[in-house]
XYZ file of C-alpha atoms in Angstrom:
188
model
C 78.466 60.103 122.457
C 80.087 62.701 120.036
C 83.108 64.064 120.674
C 86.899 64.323 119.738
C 89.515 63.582 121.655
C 92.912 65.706 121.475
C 96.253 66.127 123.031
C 95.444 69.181 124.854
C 92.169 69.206 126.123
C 88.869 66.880 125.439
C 85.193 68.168 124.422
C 82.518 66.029 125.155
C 79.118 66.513 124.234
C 75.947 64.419 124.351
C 72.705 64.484 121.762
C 69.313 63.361 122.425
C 67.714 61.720 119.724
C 64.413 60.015 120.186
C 63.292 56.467 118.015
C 59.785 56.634 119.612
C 57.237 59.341 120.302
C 53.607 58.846 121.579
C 50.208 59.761 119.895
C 47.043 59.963 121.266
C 43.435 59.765 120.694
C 40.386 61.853 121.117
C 37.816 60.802 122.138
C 38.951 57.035 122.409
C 40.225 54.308 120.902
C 36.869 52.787 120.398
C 34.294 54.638 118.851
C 30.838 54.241 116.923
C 30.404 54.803 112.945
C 30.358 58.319 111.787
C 32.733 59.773 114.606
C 35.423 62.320 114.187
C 38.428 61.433 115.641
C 41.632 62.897 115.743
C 45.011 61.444 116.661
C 47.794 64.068 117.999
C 51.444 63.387 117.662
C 53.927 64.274 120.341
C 56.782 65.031 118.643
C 58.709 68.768 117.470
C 60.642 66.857 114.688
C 59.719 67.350 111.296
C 58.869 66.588 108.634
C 55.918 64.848 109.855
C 53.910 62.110 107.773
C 50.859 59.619 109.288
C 50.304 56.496 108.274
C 48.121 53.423 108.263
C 47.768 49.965 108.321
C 45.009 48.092 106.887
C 46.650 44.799 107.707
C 47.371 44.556 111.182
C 50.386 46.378 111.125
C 52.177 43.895 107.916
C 52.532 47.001 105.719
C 52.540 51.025 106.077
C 50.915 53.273 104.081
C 51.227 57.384 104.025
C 47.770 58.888 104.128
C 47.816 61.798 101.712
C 47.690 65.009 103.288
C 48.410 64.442 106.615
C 51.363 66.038 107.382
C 51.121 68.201 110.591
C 51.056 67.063 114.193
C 47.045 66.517 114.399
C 45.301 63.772 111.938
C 41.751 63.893 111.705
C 39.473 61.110 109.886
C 35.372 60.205 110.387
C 34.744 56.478 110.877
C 33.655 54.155 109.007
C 32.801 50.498 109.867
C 35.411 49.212 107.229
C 38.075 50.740 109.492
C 37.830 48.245 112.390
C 40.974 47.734 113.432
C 42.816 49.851 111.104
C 46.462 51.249 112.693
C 47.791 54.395 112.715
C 51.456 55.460 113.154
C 53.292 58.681 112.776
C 56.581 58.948 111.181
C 58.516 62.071 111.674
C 61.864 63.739 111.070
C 64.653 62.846 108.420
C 67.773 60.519 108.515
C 69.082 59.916 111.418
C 66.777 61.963 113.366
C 63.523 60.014 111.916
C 61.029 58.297 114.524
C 58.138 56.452 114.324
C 55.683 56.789 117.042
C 53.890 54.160 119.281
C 50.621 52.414 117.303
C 46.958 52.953 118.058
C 44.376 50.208 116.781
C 41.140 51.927 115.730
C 37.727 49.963 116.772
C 34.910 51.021 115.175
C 31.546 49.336 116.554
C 28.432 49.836 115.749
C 25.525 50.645 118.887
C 24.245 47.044 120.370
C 20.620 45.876 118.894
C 18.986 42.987 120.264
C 18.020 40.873 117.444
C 16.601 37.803 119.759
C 15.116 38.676 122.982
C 15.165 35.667 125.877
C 11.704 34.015 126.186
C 10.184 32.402 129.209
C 10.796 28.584 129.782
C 9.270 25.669 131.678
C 10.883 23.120 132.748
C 10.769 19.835 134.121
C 11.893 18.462 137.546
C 15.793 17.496 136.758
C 16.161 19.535 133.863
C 17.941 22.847 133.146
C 16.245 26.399 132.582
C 18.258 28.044 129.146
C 18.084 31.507 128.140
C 19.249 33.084 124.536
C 19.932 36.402 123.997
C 21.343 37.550 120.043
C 22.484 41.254 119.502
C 24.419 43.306 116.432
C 26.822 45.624 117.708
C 30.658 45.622 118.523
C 32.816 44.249 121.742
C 29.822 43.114 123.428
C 29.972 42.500 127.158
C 26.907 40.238 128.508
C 25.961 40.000 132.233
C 23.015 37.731 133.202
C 20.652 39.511 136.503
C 17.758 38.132 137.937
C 15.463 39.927 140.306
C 12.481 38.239 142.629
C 10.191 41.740 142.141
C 11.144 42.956 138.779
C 12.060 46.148 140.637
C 15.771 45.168 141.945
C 18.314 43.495 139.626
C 20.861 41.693 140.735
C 23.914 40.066 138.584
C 24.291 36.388 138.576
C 27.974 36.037 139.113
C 30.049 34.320 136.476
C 27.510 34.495 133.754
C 28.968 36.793 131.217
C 27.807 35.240 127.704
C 25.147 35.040 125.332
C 23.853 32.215 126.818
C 22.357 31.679 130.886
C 21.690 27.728 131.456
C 20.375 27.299 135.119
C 20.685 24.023 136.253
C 18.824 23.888 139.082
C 15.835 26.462 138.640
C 13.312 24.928 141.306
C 15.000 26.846 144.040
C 14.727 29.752 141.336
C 11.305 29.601 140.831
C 9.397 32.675 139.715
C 13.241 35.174 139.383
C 12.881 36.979 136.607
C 15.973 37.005 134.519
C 17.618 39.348 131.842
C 20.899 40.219 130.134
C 22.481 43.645 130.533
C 24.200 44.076 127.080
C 27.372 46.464 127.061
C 29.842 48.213 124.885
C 31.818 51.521 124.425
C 28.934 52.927 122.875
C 26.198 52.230 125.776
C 23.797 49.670 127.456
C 21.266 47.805 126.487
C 18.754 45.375 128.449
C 16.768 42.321 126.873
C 13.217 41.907 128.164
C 12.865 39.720 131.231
């Protein structure tokens, strides 16, 4: 509240002034190595100045040139979880704008494909998958004609140990590998 008070008569006025403003992301949050992205800042106040944090947010640092309301910057894989913030307008009008965390991932390669097992009577059937890549999501299937997959509930790791494979015998099995950047399936 602003105002003044006097004998005769009392003006009252109120004035907006935001602390926060949002910023956005295009195409996403998550991207592969090499992308162009561009953050937007929604905000009229000026001046305007972006910044980022290499640190997880400890310390601020203006990026040279990027002064007006749209910020673009290609990828790299060093910039995995960099932050970016805008700071605009002066004094008591200044506000800093909500964070984005940048992931940069790389496209998933299978580096160790699962291999066929025996096993004995009692024992447990294990199955390895290793990949490269970035936020990996793993989802064991099997299928009993190698035409139809179905996903074996609960098994979401590298790693698919089947305890009791007898009553299994002859499934095929294989990992559906996911991230922002696609899908990927090991060999069965």
């Amino acid at each position: 509240y602003n105002g003044s008070a006097g004998a005769q008569e009392a003006e009252e006025y109120w004035e907006y002034v935001p602390n926060s403003f949002n910023i956005t992301v295009s195409p996403a949050s998550t991207v592969g190595i090499g992308v162009t992205v561009t953050f937007f800042a929604d905000t009229d106040l000026t001046p305007i100045q972006w910044q980022q944090s290499t640190d997880s947010g400890k310390t601020w640092s203006a990026i040279s040139g990027a002064n007006s309301k749209e910020y673009s910057l290609v990828t790299t894989a060093d910039m995995d979880k960099y932050r970016y913030r805008c700071v605009a307008g002066t004094g008591e009008n200044e506000a800093i704008s909500t964070v984005i965390v940048l992931g940069v991932i790389s496209e998933i390669a299978i580096t160790q494909q699962p291999e066929n097992t025996e096993v004995t009577e009692n024992a447990a059937a294990v199955f390895t998958v290793v990949a490269d890549g970035g936020a990996i999501e793993y989802q064991w299937q099997y299928s009993t004609d190698g035409v139809t997959w179905i996903d074996l509930e609960g098994e979401n790791s590298s790693v698919l140990n089947l305890d009791s494979p007898y009553d299994r015998n002859g499934w095929k099995v294989r990992c559906k590998l996911s991230n922002a950047l696609g899908v990927v399936y090991s060999n069965s």
